[in-house]
XYZ file of C-alpha atoms in Angstrom:
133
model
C 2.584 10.279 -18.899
C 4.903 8.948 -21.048
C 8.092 9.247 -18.803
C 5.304 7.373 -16.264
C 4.991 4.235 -18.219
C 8.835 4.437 -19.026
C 9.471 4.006 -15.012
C 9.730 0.353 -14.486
C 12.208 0.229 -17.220
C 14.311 3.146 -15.982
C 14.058 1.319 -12.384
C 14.680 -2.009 -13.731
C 11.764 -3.163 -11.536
C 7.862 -2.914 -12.011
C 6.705 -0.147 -10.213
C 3.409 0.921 -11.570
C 0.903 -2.085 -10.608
C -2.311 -0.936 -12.240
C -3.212 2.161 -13.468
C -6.295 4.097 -15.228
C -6.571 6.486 -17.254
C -10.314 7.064 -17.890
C -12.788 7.626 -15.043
C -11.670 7.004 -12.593
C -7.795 8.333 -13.249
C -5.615 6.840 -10.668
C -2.185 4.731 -11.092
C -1.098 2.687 -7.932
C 3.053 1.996 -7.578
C 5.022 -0.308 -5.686
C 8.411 -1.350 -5.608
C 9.134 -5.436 -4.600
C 10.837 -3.729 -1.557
C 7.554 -2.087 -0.495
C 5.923 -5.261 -1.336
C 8.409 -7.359 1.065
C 7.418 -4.888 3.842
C 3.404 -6.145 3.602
C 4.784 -9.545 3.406
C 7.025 -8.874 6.674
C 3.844 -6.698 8.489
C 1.443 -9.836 7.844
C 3.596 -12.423 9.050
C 4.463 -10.765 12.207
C 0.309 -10.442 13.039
C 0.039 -13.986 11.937
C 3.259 -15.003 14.704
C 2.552 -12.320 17.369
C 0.431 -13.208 20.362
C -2.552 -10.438 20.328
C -1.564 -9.557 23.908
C 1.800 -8.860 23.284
C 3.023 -5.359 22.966
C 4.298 -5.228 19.485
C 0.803 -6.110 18.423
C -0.355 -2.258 18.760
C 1.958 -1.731 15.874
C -0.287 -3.828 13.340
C -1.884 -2.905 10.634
C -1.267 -0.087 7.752
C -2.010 3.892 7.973
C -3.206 5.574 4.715
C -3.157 9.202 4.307
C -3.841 11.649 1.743
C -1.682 14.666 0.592
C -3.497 17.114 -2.013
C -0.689 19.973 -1.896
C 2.268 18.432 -3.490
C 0.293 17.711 -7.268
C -1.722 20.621 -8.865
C -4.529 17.737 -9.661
C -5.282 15.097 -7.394
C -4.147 13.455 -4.374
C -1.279 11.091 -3.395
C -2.273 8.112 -1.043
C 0.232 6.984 1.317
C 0.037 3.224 2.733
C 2.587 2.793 5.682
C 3.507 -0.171 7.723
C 5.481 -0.606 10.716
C 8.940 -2.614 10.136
C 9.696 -4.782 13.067
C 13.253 -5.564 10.782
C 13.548 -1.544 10.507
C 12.287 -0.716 13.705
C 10.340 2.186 11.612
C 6.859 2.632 9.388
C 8.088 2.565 5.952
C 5.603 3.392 2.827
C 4.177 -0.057 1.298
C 2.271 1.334 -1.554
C 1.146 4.542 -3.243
C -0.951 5.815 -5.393
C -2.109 9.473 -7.032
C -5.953 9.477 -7.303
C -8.136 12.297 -9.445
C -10.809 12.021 -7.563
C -11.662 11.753 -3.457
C -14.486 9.697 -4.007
C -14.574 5.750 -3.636
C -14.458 4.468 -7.032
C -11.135 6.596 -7.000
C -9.957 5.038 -3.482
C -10.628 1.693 -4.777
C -7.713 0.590 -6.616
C -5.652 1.618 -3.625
C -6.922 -0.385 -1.435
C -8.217 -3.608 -3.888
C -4.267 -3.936 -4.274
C -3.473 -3.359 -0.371
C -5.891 -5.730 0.500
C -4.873 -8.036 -1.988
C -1.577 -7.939 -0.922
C -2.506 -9.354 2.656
C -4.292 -12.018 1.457
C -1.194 -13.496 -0.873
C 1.084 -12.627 2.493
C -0.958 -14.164 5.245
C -1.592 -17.872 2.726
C -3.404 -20.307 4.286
C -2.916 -18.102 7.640
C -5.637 -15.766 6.154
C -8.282 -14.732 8.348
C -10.772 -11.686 7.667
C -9.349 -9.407 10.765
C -6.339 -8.744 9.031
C -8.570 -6.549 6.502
C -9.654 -4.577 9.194
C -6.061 -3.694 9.832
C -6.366 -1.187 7.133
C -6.915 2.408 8.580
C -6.619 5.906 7.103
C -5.181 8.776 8.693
């Protein structure tokens, strides 16, 4: 835990974005990269005609991996990269629990995320563009 909360300063970025450790015990990390991908995902829905091909492509899978941590689960958000012409991880977070006040956090930040991207551009479908794997 300790080496944890040394990470942004060994990065010389913030990575961890909120964390808990009490019930529920999750941290959620992002890099300003990762960030700059949600930014790049939501302005291509808000510019893309709905019709159009590349609109398949938006939107954000989540998945969960319990067999790389003893304890817990890692959740994986992904987004497609237009730029990068590949899905590239936006945020993650390890979670104690499978049960929603664990998943919360996650997604609170994810979704919070595409509101500051999309601006005055906001509207309410782009929260549906959220899916889990």
């Amino acid at each position: 835990l300790k080496e944890l909360g040394n990470l942004s300063e060994k990065l010389g970025v913030r990575f961890v974005v909120e964390s808990s450790f009490s019930s529920p015990t999750f941290f959620v990390l992002q890099t300003p990269f990762m960030n700059t991908m949600i930014k790049e995902a939501v302005e291509d829905w808000i510019t893309q005609d709905e019709r159009s091909i590349d609109a398949s492509r938006h939107g954000f899978v989540t998945d969960g991996d319990q067999s790389f941590f003893r304890a817990g689960t890692q959740l994986t958000t992904c987004a497609f990269s237009t730029t990068l012409g590949q899905w590239v991880p936006v945020l993650y977070s390890w979670i104690s629990g499978l049960d929603a006040p664990h998943h919360r956090p996650h997604f609170r930040h994810l979704n919070q995320a595409i509101l500051h991207a999309a601006g005055t551009s906001f509207q309410a479908k782009y929260l549906t563009a959220v899916g889990c794997g």
